[in-house]
Short mmCIF file of N, CA and C in Angstrom, two decimals:
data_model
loop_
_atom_site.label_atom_id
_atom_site.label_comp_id
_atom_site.label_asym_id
_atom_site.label_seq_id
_atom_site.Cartn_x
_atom_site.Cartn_y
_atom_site.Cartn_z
N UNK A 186 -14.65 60.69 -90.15
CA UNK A 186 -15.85 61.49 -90.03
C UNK A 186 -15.69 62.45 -88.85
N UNK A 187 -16.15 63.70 -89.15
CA UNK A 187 -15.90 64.37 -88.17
C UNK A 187 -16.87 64.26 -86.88
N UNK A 188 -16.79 65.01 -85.67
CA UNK A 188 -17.65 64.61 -84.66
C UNK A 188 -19.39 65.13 -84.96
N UNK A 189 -19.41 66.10 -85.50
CA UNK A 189 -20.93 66.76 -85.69
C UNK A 189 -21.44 65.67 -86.86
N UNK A 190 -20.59 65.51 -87.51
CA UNK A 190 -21.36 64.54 -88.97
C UNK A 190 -21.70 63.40 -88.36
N UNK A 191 -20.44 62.76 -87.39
CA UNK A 191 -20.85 61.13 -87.14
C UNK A 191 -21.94 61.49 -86.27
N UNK A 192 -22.21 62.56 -84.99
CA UNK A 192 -23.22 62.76 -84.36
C UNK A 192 -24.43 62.52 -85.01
N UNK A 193 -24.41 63.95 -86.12
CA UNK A 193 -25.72 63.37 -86.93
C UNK A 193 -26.38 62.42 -87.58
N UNK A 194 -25.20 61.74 -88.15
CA UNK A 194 -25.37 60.46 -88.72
C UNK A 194 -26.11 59.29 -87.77
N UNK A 195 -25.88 59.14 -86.82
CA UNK A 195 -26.36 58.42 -85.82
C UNK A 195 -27.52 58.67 -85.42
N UNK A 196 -28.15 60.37 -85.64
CA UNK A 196 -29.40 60.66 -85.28
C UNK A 196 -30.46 60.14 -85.91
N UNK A 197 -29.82 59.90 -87.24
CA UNK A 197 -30.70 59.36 -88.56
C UNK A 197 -30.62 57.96 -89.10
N UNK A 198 -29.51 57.45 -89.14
CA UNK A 198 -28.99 56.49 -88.68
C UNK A 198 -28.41 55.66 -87.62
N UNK A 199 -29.12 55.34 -86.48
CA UNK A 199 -28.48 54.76 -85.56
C UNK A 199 -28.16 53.39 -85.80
N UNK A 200 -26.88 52.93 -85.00
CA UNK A 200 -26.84 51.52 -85.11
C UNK A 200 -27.51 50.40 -84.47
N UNK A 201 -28.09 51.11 -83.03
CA UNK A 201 -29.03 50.36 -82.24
C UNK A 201 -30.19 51.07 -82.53
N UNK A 202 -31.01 50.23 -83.31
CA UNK A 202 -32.42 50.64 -83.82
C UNK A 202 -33.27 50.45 -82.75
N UNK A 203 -34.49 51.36 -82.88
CA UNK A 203 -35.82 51.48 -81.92
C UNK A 203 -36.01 50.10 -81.64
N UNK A 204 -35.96 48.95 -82.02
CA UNK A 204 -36.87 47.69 -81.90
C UNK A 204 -35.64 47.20 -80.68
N UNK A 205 -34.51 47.45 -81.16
CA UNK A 205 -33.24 46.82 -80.66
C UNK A 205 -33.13 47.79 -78.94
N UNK A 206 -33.05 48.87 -78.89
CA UNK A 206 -33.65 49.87 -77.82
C UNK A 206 -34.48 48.75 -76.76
N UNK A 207 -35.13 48.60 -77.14
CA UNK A 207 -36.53 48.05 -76.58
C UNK A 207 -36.61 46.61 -76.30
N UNK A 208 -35.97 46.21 -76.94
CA UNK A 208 -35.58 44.85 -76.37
C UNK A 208 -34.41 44.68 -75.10
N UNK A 209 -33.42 46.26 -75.03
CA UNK A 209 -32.52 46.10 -74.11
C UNK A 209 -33.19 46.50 -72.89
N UNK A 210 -34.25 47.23 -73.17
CA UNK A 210 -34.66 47.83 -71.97
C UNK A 210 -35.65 47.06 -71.48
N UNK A 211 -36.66 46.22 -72.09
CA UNK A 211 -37.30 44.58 -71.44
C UNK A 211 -36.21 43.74 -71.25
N UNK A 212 -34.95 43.84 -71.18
CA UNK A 212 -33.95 42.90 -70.62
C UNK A 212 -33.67 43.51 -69.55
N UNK A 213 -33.39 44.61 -69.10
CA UNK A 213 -32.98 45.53 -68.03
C UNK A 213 -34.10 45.27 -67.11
N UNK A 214 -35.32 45.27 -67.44
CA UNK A 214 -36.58 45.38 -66.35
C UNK A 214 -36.72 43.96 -66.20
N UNK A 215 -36.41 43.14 -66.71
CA UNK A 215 -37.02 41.51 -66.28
C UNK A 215 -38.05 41.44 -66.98
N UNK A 216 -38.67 41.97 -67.59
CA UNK A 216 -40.33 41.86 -67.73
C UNK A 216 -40.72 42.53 -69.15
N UNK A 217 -41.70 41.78 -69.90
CA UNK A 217 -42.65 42.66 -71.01
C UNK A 217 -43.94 43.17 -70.08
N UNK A 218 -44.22 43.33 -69.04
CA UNK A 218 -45.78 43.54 -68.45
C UNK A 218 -45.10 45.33 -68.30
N UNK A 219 -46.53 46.02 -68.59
CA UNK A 219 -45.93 46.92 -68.24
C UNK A 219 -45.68 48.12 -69.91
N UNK A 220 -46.23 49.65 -69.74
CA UNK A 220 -45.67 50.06 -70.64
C UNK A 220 -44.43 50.90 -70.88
N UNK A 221 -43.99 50.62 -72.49
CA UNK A 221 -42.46 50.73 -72.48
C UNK A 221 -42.65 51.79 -73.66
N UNK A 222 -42.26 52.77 -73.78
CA UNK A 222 -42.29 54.22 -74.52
C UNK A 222 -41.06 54.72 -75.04
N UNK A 223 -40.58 54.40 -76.33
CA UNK A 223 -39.03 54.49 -76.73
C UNK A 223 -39.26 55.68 -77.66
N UNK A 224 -38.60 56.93 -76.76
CA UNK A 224 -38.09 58.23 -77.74
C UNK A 224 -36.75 58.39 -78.22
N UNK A 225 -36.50 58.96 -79.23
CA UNK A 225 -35.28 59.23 -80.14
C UNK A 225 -34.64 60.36 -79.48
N UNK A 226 -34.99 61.15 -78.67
CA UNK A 226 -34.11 62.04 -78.31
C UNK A 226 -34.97 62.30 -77.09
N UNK A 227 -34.62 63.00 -75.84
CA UNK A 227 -34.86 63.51 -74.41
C UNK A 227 -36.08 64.13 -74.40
N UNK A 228 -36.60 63.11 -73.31
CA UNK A 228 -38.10 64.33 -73.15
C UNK A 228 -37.77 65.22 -72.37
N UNK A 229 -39.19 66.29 -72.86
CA UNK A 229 -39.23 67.98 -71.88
C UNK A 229 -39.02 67.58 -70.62
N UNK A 230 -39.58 66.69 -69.50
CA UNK A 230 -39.48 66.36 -68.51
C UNK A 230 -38.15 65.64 -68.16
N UNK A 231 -37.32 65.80 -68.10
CA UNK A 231 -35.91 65.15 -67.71
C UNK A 231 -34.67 65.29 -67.31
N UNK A 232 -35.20 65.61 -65.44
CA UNK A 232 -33.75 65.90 -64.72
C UNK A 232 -32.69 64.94 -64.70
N UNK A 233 -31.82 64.50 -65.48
CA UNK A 233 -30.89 63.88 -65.60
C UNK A 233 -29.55 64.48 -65.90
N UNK A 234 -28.12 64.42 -65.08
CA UNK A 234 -27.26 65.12 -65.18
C UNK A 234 -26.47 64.60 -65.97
N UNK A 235 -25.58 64.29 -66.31
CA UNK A 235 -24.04 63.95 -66.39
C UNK A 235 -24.14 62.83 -67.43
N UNK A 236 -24.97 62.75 -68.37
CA UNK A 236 -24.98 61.83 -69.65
C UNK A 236 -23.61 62.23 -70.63
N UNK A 237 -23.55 61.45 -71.50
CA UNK A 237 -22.35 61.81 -72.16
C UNK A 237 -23.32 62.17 -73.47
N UNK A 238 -22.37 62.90 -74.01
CA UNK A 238 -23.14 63.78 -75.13
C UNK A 238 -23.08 63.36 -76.38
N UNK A 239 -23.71 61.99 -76.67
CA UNK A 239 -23.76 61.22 -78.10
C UNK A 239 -25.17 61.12 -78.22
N UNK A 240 -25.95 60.40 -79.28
CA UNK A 240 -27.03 60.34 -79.54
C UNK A 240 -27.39 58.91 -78.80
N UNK A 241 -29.52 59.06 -78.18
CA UNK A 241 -29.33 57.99 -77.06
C UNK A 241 -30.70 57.93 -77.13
N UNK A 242 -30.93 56.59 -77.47
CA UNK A 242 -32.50 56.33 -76.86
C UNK A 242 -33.00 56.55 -75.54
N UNK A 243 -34.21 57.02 -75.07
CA UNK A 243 -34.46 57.15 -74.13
C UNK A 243 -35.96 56.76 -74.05
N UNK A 244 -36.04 55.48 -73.26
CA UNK A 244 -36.88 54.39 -72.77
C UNK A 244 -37.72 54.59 -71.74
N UNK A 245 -39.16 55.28 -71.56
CA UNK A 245 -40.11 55.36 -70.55
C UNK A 245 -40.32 53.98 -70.28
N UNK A 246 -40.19 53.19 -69.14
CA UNK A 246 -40.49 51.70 -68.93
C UNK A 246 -41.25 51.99 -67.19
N UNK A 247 -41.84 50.71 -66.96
CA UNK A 247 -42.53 50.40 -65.58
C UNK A 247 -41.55 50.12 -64.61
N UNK A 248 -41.97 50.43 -63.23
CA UNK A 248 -40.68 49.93 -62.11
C UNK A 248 -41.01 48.44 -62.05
N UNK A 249 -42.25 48.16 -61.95
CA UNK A 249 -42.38 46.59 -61.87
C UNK A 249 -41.58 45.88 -60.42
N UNK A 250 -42.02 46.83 -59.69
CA UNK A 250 -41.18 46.49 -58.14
C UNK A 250 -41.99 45.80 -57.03
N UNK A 251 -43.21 46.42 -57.21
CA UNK A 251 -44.51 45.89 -56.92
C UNK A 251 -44.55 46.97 -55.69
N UNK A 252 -43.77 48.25 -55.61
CA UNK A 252 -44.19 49.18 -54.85
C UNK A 252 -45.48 50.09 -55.75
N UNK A 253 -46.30 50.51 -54.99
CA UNK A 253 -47.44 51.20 -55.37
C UNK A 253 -47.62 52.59 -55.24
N UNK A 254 -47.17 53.21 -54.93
CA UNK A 254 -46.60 54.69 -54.40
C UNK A 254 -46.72 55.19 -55.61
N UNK A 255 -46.94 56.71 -55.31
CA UNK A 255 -46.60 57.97 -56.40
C UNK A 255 -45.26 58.23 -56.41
N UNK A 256 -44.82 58.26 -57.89
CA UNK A 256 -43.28 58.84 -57.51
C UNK A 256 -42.66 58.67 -59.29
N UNK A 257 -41.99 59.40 -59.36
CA UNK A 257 -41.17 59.65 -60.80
C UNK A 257 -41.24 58.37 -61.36
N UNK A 258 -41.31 58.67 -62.92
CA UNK A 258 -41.30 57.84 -64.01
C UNK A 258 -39.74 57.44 -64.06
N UNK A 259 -39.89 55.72 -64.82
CA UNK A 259 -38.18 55.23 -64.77
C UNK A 259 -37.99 55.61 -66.40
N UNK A 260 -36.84 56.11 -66.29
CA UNK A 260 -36.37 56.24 -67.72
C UNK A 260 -35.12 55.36 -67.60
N UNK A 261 -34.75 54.74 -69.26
CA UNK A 261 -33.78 54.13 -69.49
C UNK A 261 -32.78 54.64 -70.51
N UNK A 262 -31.76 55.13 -70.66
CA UNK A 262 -30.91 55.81 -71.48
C UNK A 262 -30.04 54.57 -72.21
N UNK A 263 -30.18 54.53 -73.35
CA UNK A 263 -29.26 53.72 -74.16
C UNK A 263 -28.43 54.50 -75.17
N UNK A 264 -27.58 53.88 -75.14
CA UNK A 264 -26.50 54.70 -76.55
C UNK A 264 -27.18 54.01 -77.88
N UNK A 265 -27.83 55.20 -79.04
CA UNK A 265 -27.90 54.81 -80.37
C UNK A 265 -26.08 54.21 -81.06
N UNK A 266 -25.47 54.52 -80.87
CA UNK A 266 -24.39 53.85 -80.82
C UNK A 266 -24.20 52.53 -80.91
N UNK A 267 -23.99 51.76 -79.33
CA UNK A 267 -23.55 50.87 -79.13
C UNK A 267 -24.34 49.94 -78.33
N UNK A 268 -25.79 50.76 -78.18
CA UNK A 268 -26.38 49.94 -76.59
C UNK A 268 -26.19 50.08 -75.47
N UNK A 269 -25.06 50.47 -75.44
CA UNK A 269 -24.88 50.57 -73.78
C UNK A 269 -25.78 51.10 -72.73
N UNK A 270 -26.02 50.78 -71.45
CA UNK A 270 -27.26 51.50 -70.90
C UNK A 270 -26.32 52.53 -69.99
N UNK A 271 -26.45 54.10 -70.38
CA UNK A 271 -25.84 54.87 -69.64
C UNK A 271 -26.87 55.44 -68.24
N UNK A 272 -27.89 55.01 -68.22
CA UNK A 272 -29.17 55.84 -66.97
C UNK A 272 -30.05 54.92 -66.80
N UNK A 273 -30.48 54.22 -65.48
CA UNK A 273 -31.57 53.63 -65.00
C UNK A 273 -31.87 54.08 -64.33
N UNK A 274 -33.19 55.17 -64.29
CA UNK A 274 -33.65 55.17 -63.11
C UNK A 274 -34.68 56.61 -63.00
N UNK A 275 -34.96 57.16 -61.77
CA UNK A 275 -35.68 58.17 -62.18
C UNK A 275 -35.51 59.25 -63.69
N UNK A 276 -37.01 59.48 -63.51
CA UNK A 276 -36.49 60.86 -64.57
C UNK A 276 -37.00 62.18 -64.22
N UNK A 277 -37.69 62.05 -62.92
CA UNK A 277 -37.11 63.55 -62.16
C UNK A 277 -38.61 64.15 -62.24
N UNK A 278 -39.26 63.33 -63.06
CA UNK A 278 -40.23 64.52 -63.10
C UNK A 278 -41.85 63.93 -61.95
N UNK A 279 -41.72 63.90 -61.31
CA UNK A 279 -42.80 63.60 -59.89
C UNK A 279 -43.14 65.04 -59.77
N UNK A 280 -44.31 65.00 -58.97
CA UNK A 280 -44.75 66.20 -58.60
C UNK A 280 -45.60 66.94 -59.47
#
């Protein structure tokens, strides 16, 4: 398969499904408390550099740190792929 087909294919077909997403990313945080917001592709808001360029869930989740402060939303980047978690952490958009 070539690279644009398997790309797409994965957009529509991923192998790590939304439910599966979401269970990696309540494993990553420790915690179900808290809301967890699983998009199929990058929100408008999202300074994030140096991702690799496959198709990737991307997980709005809680810091659950028990700091109280104003400050950027945590995003979680997973590969529709394989799972892997390529990004924990801010997503840039504070302010």
């Amino acid at each position: 398969m070539a690279f644009f087909s398997e790309r797409l294919y994965l957009e529509y077909y991923p192998a790590i499904s939304r439910e599966e997403a979401l269970r990696i990313a309540i494993e990553k945080c420790g915690t179900t408390e808290g809301n967890f917001e699983v998009m199929g592709s990058r929100p408008e808001v999202c300074s994030i550099y140096g991702l690799p360029n496959e198709p990737c869930w991307f997980v709005r989740a809680p810091w659950n740190d028990g700091e109280g402060w104003l400050r950027s939303s945590r995003i979680i980047v997973i590969s529709k792929a394989t799972g892997k978690v390529f990004y924990d952490g801010d997503v840039g958009d504070e302010g």
